[in-house]
Short mmCIF file of C-alpha atoms and ligand atoms in Angstrom, two decimals:
data_model
loop_
_atom_site.label_atom_id
_atom_site.label_comp_id
_atom_site.label_asym_id
_atom_site.label_seq_id
_atom_site.Cartn_x
_atom_site.Cartn_y
_atom_site.Cartn_z
CA MET C 516 -9.58 21.47 -14.97
CA PRO C 517 -10.11 24.71 -12.71
CA LYS C 518 -7.30 25.60 -10.31
CA VAL C 519 -7.10 26.67 -6.61
CA ASN C 520 -4.64 28.59 -4.87
CA VAL C 521 -3.03 26.68 -1.98
CA THR C 522 0.00 27.50 0.22
CA ILE C 523 1.89 24.19 1.40
CA ASP C 524 4.91 24.96 3.55
CA GLY C 525 5.17 28.51 2.72
CA LYS C 526 4.99 27.53 -1.28
CA GLN C 527 2.25 29.08 -3.00
CA ILE C 528 1.05 26.62 -5.74
CA GLN C 529 -1.71 26.26 -7.91
CA ALA C 530 -3.50 22.73 -7.59
CA GLU C 531 -6.39 21.29 -9.43
CA ALA C 532 -9.77 21.78 -7.67
CA GLY C 533 -10.93 18.50 -6.41
CA SER C 534 -7.29 16.91 -5.59
CA SER C 535 -6.39 15.86 -2.57
CA VAL C 536 -3.91 17.83 -0.19
CA LEU C 537 -1.44 14.75 -0.77
CA GLU C 538 -1.62 15.07 -4.65
CA ALA C 539 -1.32 18.86 -4.51
CA ALA C 540 1.89 18.49 -2.17
CA GLN C 541 3.27 15.89 -4.33
CA ALA C 542 2.89 17.84 -7.73
CA ALA C 543 4.72 20.67 -5.67
CA GLY C 544 7.56 18.47 -4.58
CA VAL C 545 6.57 18.20 -1.01
CA ALA C 546 6.85 14.75 0.46
CA ILE C 547 4.28 13.81 2.86
CA PRO C 548 4.47 10.02 4.26
CA THR C 549 1.96 7.46 3.53
CA LEU C 550 1.02 3.87 4.61
CA CYS C 551 -2.43 3.14 3.43
CA HIS C 552 -2.11 5.16 0.25
CA HIS C 553 -1.14 3.85 -3.03
CA PRO C 554 -1.39 5.59 -6.24
CA ALA C 555 -3.06 3.04 -8.14
CA LEU C 556 -5.91 2.60 -5.65
CA LYS C 557 -8.66 4.88 -4.42
CA PRO C 558 -7.50 6.56 -1.21
CA GLU C 559 -9.33 5.60 2.19
CA GLY C 560 -7.69 7.41 4.77
CA ASN C 561 -7.37 4.95 7.43
CA CYS C 562 -3.78 4.78 8.76
CA ARG C 563 -3.43 8.34 9.58
CA MET C 564 0.20 8.54 8.56
CA CYS C 565 -0.22 11.45 6.41
CA LEU C 566 -1.89 13.80 8.71
CA VAL C 567 -1.16 17.65 7.96
CA GLU C 568 -2.06 20.78 9.71
CA VAL C 569 -4.56 22.84 7.81
CA GLU C 570 -5.13 26.27 8.83
CA ARG C 571 -8.86 27.09 10.34
CA GLN C 572 -9.30 23.13 10.85
CA ARG C 573 -9.58 22.32 14.44
CA ASN C 574 -8.01 18.70 13.83
CA LEU C 575 -5.23 17.27 11.82
CA GLN C 576 -6.49 15.96 8.52
CA ALA C 577 -5.65 12.93 6.46
CA SER C 578 -4.18 14.73 3.25
CA CYS C 579 -4.86 11.71 1.22
CA VAL C 580 -8.33 12.13 1.53
CA PHE C 581 -8.84 15.81 2.31
CA PRO C 582 -9.38 18.07 -0.75
CA VAL C 583 -7.64 21.35 -1.68
CA SER C 584 -9.78 24.47 -1.43
CA GLU C 585 -9.27 28.27 -2.41
CA GLY C 586 -6.75 29.92 -0.12
CA MET C 587 -6.07 26.75 1.93
CA VAL C 588 -2.66 27.14 4.09
CA VAL C 589 -1.25 23.68 4.76
CA HIS C 590 1.73 22.65 7.01
CA THR C 591 3.02 19.35 6.38
CA HIS C 592 6.03 19.01 8.86
CA SER C 593 4.95 21.16 11.78
CA PRO C 594 5.77 19.81 15.32
CA LYS C 595 2.30 18.73 15.96
CA VAL C 596 1.96 16.80 12.78
CA MET C 597 5.40 15.38 13.39
CA GLU C 598 4.18 14.00 16.83
CA ALA C 599 0.90 12.86 15.59
CA ARG C 600 2.95 10.56 13.07
CA LYS C 601 5.24 9.45 15.49
CA PHE C 602 2.46 8.28 17.58
CA VAL C 603 0.49 6.51 14.86
CA LEU C 604 3.98 4.66 14.06
CA GLU C 605 4.25 3.79 17.81
CA LEU C 606 0.83 2.42 17.98
CA LEU C 607 1.33 0.31 15.23
CA LEU C 608 4.76 -1.06 16.73
CA SER C 609 3.08 -1.89 19.88
CA ASP C 610 1.40 -4.94 17.99
CA HIS C 611 4.19 -5.38 15.44
CA PRO C 612 6.75 -8.41 15.38
CA THR C 613 9.96 -6.92 15.81
CA ASP C 614 11.88 -9.31 13.85
CA CYS C 615 13.44 -7.01 11.30
CA MET C 616 16.72 -8.80 11.57
CA THR C 617 15.05 -11.91 9.97
CA CYS C 618 12.11 -10.63 8.35
CA GLU C 619 12.05 -10.95 4.49
CA ALA C 620 10.41 -7.65 4.02
CA THR C 621 13.45 -5.79 5.46
CA GLY C 622 14.88 -2.99 3.03
CA ASP C 623 11.26 -3.14 1.38
CA CYS C 624 8.85 -2.36 4.10
CA VAL C 625 7.51 1.06 4.48
CA LEU C 626 6.79 0.71 8.16
CA GLN C 627 10.36 -0.14 8.80
CA ASP C 628 11.54 3.10 6.68
CA LEU C 629 9.01 5.31 8.46
CA ALA C 630 9.77 4.10 11.82
CA TYR C 631 13.34 4.95 11.36
CA GLN C 632 12.65 8.21 9.91
CA TYR C 633 10.21 9.04 12.82
CA ASP C 634 12.59 7.56 15.42
CA ALA C 635 9.52 5.82 16.64
CA LYS C 636 10.17 3.75 19.63
CA VAL C 637 9.23 -0.08 19.31
CA GLY C 638 8.54 -0.85 22.90
CA LYS C 639 6.59 2.52 24.03
CA TYR C 640 3.28 1.10 24.24
CA TYR C 641 4.10 -2.64 25.38
CA GLY C 642 1.95 -4.36 27.99
CA GLY C 643 -1.32 -4.46 25.75
CA ALA C 644 -2.98 -7.13 23.79
CA LYS C 645 -0.82 -8.44 20.93
CA HIS C 646 -2.15 -10.86 17.72
CA ASP C 647 -0.57 -14.24 17.70
CA TYR C 648 -2.18 -15.41 14.30
CA ALA C 649 -1.06 -18.79 12.72
CA ILE C 650 0.95 -18.06 9.54
CA ASP C 651 -0.69 -19.43 6.56
CA ASP C 652 1.62 -21.04 4.24
CA THR C 653 -0.86 -23.56 2.60
CA ASN C 654 -0.60 -21.99 -0.92
CA PRO C 655 2.31 -22.31 -3.25
CA PHE C 656 2.59 -18.59 -4.03
CA PHE C 657 2.83 -16.37 -1.03
CA VAL C 658 2.74 -16.52 2.86
CA ARG C 659 0.19 -14.82 4.68
CA ASP C 660 1.67 -13.38 8.29
CA TYR C 661 -1.05 -11.39 9.47
CA ASN C 662 0.74 -10.38 12.76
CA LYS C 663 2.60 -8.06 10.48
CA CYS C 664 -0.58 -6.61 9.03
CA ILE C 665 -1.46 -2.90 9.58
CA LEU C 666 -4.75 -3.22 8.28
CA CYS C 667 -4.13 -0.58 5.80
CA ARG C 668 -6.62 -2.58 3.34
CA ARG C 669 -4.29 -2.08 0.44
CA CYS C 670 -4.53 -5.80 -0.34
CA VAL C 671 -8.42 -5.63 -0.15
CA ARG C 672 -8.44 -2.75 -2.45
CA ALA C 673 -6.22 -3.98 -4.92
CA CYS C 674 -8.14 -7.39 -5.27
CA ASP C 675 -11.45 -5.31 -5.80
CA GLN C 676 -10.24 -2.28 -7.65
CA ILE C 677 -7.45 -3.68 -9.71
CA ASN C 678 -8.19 -7.17 -10.40
CA GLY C 679 -11.90 -7.22 -9.56
CA VAL C 680 -12.06 -10.26 -7.75
CA GLU C 681 -13.15 -9.33 -4.32
CA ALA C 682 -11.45 -12.43 -2.78
CA LEU C 683 -10.12 -10.40 0.54
CA GLY C 684 -12.16 -8.61 3.00
CA VAL C 685 -12.11 -7.40 6.71
CA ALA C 686 -13.48 -9.49 9.47
CA GLU C 687 -14.43 -8.65 12.83
CA ARG C 688 -14.11 -5.00 14.45
CA GLY C 689 -11.80 -3.07 16.57
CA PHE C 690 -8.57 -5.08 17.77
CA SER C 691 -9.83 -8.20 16.33
CA SER C 692 -10.13 -6.89 13.08
CA GLN C 693 -8.41 -9.30 10.57
CA ILE C 694 -8.05 -9.48 6.78
CA ILE C 695 -9.54 -12.70 5.62
CA ALA C 696 -9.87 -14.53 2.11
CA GLY C 697 -13.50 -15.69 1.36
CA LEU C 698 -15.10 -16.59 4.54
CA GLY C 699 -11.99 -16.83 6.47
CA GLY C 700 -10.34 -19.85 5.05
CA THR C 701 -7.32 -20.61 2.95
CA MET C 702 -6.63 -18.42 -0.19
CA GLU C 703 -7.42 -21.62 -2.25
CA GLU C 704 -11.01 -21.76 -0.88
CA SER C 705 -11.64 -18.30 -1.72
CA ARG C 706 -12.13 -16.55 -5.31
CA CYS C 707 -8.42 -15.74 -5.37
CA GLU C 708 -6.84 -16.02 -8.67
CA PHE C 709 -3.40 -15.59 -7.37
CA CYS C 710 -2.61 -12.51 -9.53
CA GLY C 711 -0.29 -11.22 -6.62
CA MET C 712 -1.64 -7.63 -6.52
CA CYS C 713 -2.36 -8.14 -2.92
CA VAL C 714 1.39 -9.08 -2.39
CA GLU C 715 2.55 -6.21 -4.50
CA VAL C 716 0.89 -3.34 -2.61
CA CYS C 717 1.24 -4.78 0.65
CA PRO C 718 3.73 -2.18 2.74
CA THR C 719 5.08 -4.61 5.21
CA GLY C 720 6.04 -8.57 5.34
CA ALA C 721 2.40 -9.55 5.96
CA LEU C 722 2.36 -10.86 2.29
CA MET C 723 5.63 -12.46 0.96
CA PRO C 724 6.10 -14.51 -2.38
CA VAL C 725 7.46 -17.85 -1.37
CA GLY C 726 10.13 -17.75 -4.17
CA THR C 727 11.95 -14.74 -2.53
CA MET C 728 12.28 -16.47 0.88
CA LYS C 729 15.92 -16.88 1.99
CA GLN C 730 17.17 -15.27 -1.63
CA GLY C 731 18.51 -12.42 -0.34
CA ARG C 732 17.83 -8.65 0.89
CA TYR C 733 16.10 -6.55 -1.24
CA TRP C 734 18.91 -4.08 -2.03
CA GLU C 735 21.03 -6.94 -3.26
CA PHE C 736 18.36 -7.59 -6.35
CA LYS C 737 18.88 -6.05 -9.87
CA HIS C 738 15.79 -4.45 -11.41
CA THR C 739 15.06 -5.06 -14.90
CA THR C 740 11.86 -3.93 -16.85
CA THR C 741 11.01 -6.47 -19.29
CA VAL C 742 8.13 -7.79 -21.21
CA CYS C 743 6.56 -11.06 -19.83
CA PRO C 744 7.39 -14.19 -22.00
CA TYR C 745 3.82 -15.71 -21.53
CA CYS C 746 0.95 -14.59 -23.43
CA GLY C 747 0.65 -11.99 -26.62
CA VAL C 748 -0.57 -9.41 -24.36
CA GLY C 749 2.96 -8.07 -23.52
CA CYS C 750 2.74 -7.01 -20.20
CA ASN C 751 5.56 -5.15 -18.96
CA LEU C 752 7.21 -6.34 -15.45
CA ASP C 753 9.99 -5.27 -13.34
CA VAL C 754 11.90 -8.45 -12.74
CA LEU C 755 14.33 -8.68 -9.73
CA SER C 756 17.27 -10.87 -10.13
CA LYS C 757 20.34 -11.62 -8.24
CA GLY C 758 23.32 -13.03 -10.41
CA ASP C 759 21.62 -15.23 -13.17
CA LYS C 760 18.64 -16.04 -10.93
CA ILE C 761 15.09 -14.45 -11.30
CA ILE C 762 14.01 -13.96 -7.74
CA ARG C 763 10.65 -11.99 -8.09
CA THR C 764 8.53 -10.03 -10.51
CA ARG C 765 7.21 -6.47 -9.28
CA SER C 766 4.94 -4.05 -10.78
CA ALA C 767 5.89 -1.66 -13.62
CA TRP C 768 3.16 0.57 -12.82
CA ASP C 769 3.83 3.34 -15.32
CA LYS C 770 4.37 0.94 -18.15
CA ALA C 771 1.66 -0.05 -20.90
CA PRO C 772 -0.21 -2.27 -21.37
CA ASN C 773 -0.89 -3.48 -18.03
CA TYR C 774 0.22 -0.58 -15.64
CA GLY C 775 1.37 -2.79 -13.04
CA TRP C 776 -1.66 -5.50 -13.16
CA THR C 777 -0.17 -9.05 -13.90
CA CYS C 778 -1.75 -12.28 -13.64
CA VAL C 779 -0.59 -15.35 -11.84
CA LYS C 780 2.07 -16.52 -14.50
CA GLY C 781 3.64 -13.23 -14.81
CA ARG C 782 3.90 -12.58 -11.03
CA PHE C 783 4.79 -16.19 -10.06
CA GLY C 784 5.75 -18.07 -13.06
CA LEU C 785 8.96 -16.70 -14.31
CA ASP C 786 11.01 -19.40 -12.05
CA PHE C 787 10.96 -21.61 -15.33
CA VAL C 788 14.05 -19.63 -16.42
CA ASN C 789 16.14 -21.16 -13.68
CA ASN C 790 14.58 -24.54 -13.98
CA PRO C 791 17.27 -27.40 -14.37
CA ASN C 792 14.95 -29.54 -16.55
CA ARG C 793 14.74 -27.00 -19.11
CA PHE C 794 16.09 -27.50 -22.65
CA THR C 795 19.18 -25.60 -23.13
CA THR C 796 20.32 -27.42 -26.55
CA PRO C 797 18.24 -28.89 -29.65
CA LEU C 798 17.67 -32.73 -29.29
CA ILE C 799 17.56 -34.79 -32.42
CA LYS C 800 16.20 -38.44 -32.30
CA ARG C 801 18.52 -40.94 -33.48
CA ASP C 802 17.73 -44.67 -33.29
CA GLY C 803 14.83 -43.86 -31.41
CA GLN C 804 16.68 -41.90 -28.67
CA PHE C 805 16.81 -38.03 -28.18
CA VAL C 806 20.33 -36.99 -28.34
CA GLU C 807 21.74 -33.43 -28.22
CA ALA C 808 22.80 -31.62 -31.40
CA SER C 809 23.86 -28.32 -32.39
CA TRP C 810 21.63 -25.65 -33.71
CA ASP C 811 23.21 -25.90 -37.22
CA GLU C 812 22.56 -29.86 -37.19
CA ALA C 813 18.85 -29.13 -35.75
CA LEU C 814 18.06 -26.46 -38.31
CA ASP C 815 19.65 -28.40 -41.25
CA LEU C 816 17.43 -31.30 -40.35
CA VAL C 817 14.22 -29.51 -40.18
CA ALA C 818 14.96 -27.85 -43.63
CA ASP C 819 15.76 -31.08 -45.20
CA LYS C 820 12.36 -32.67 -43.88
CA LEU C 821 10.57 -29.84 -44.80
CA SER C 822 12.07 -29.42 -48.46
CA ALA C 823 11.41 -33.27 -49.02
CA ILE C 824 7.91 -33.03 -47.97
CA ALA C 825 7.29 -30.08 -50.11
CA LEU C 826 8.77 -31.67 -53.00
CA GLU C 827 6.74 -34.78 -52.61
CA HIS C 828 3.58 -33.53 -51.72
CA GLY C 829 3.47 -29.92 -52.43
CA PRO C 830 3.86 -26.80 -50.25
CA ASP C 831 0.33 -27.33 -48.83
CA ALA C 832 1.59 -30.44 -47.16
CA VAL C 833 3.56 -28.20 -44.72
CA GLY C 834 1.86 -25.94 -41.86
CA PHE C 835 3.29 -23.41 -39.84
CA LEU C 836 2.07 -22.67 -36.21
CA ALA C 837 3.50 -19.50 -34.58
CA SER C 838 3.31 -18.41 -30.96
CA ALA C 839 2.13 -15.78 -28.98
CA LYS C 840 5.27 -15.96 -27.04
CA CYS C 841 7.30 -14.77 -29.93
CA THR C 842 7.85 -11.00 -30.65
CA ASN C 843 5.75 -9.50 -33.71
CA GLU C 844 8.81 -9.63 -35.82
CA GLU C 845 9.57 -13.36 -35.08
CA ASN C 846 6.12 -14.15 -35.98
CA TYR C 847 6.32 -12.07 -39.28
CA LEU C 848 9.55 -13.83 -40.15
CA MET C 849 7.47 -17.19 -39.49
CA MET C 850 5.19 -15.95 -41.82
CA LYS C 851 7.81 -15.02 -44.67
CA LEU C 852 9.39 -18.41 -44.23
CA ALA C 853 5.57 -20.34 -44.82
CA ARG C 854 4.77 -17.88 -47.79
CA GLY C 855 7.83 -16.61 -49.41
CA VAL C 856 10.25 -19.53 -48.90
CA VAL C 857 7.85 -23.00 -48.73
CA GLY C 858 5.08 -21.40 -50.65
CA THR C 859 2.19 -22.14 -48.31
CA ASN C 860 -0.50 -20.06 -46.59
CA ASN C 861 -0.76 -22.76 -43.87
CA VAL C 862 0.63 -20.44 -41.37
CA ASP C 863 -1.49 -19.50 -38.06
CA HIS C 864 -0.95 -18.42 -34.44
CA CYS C 865 -1.61 -20.20 -31.36
CA ALA C 866 -3.28 -17.07 -29.84
CA ARG C 867 -6.11 -16.98 -32.54
CA LEU C 868 -7.14 -20.66 -32.03
FE1 FES A 1419 -3.73 9.15 4.27
FE2 FES A 1419 -3.09 6.38 5.28
S1 FES A 1419 -1.78 7.63 3.88
S2 FES A 1419 -4.48 7.91 5.83
#
């Protein structure tokens, strides 16, 4: 890839031709604040938080969509830039609920962090019209509170560019602009698959998973990168927990094979771990009733029954069905048990059926 020489905040760097000023700055270790930008999505340049001063350009430029060019000189934190970013934030805050004390996104809200960083005043532009959207909590997975939406369109782009579903869009124009699902109804009425990518990329509290409500503050959660226990794809997840309870699934963006994408089960289905109805000990049927047993008792019973069937009717009277939820090693051991111990080739896998 050809390079161009660029100066960012006095630092001379070589940036890839065609890359944006934001990408070049990040590669050089210069932080530029963003709101609508997300590394997994195509940049749109609609929030103007990433404004920078580019010499010989009349206006400030949105660095996420402005390409570098040979000899370009960029100032990312000049007084003019800082003032413009603060203005952007104060306009956003002029129509934003100020319930940070009780908002579920506190501690995980880009808008809140930037408002603090830029000392943006909440009430500076009070007096204008304010939105008063009804909160949509009609689906079991996430709550939509568009009073907290900043119209960054991350959710719309994630649904389109990551999941390929296009369930979300923007209706109306100007102050009336609003994110809608389908033709403006509930999520269930749209094409939504509830993969939760929109929730994952939302930079405010406009989209919040139901399972995290009143479960604690973001900084209280422990992050664990782990493999999803559902199908055999083996997606990596960033699981948030508090104590021994799983609270939420976030995207592990840099991990194969899913690189942040999840389906509805991985995103919202891990609450089964803490379900009180879950079996925690083997059950053996005695006199027509299931009773709790130790693992030794249960495994001995299974071994005795399988041996008896194989001895009486031959090994092929027994079959083994493995699971995509198991690891490769566990499935391999199941195959060894079938072929090496019992002596049958009747072994299969649920993902092949
Ligand atoms: Fe560049 Fe929003 S981050 S315009």
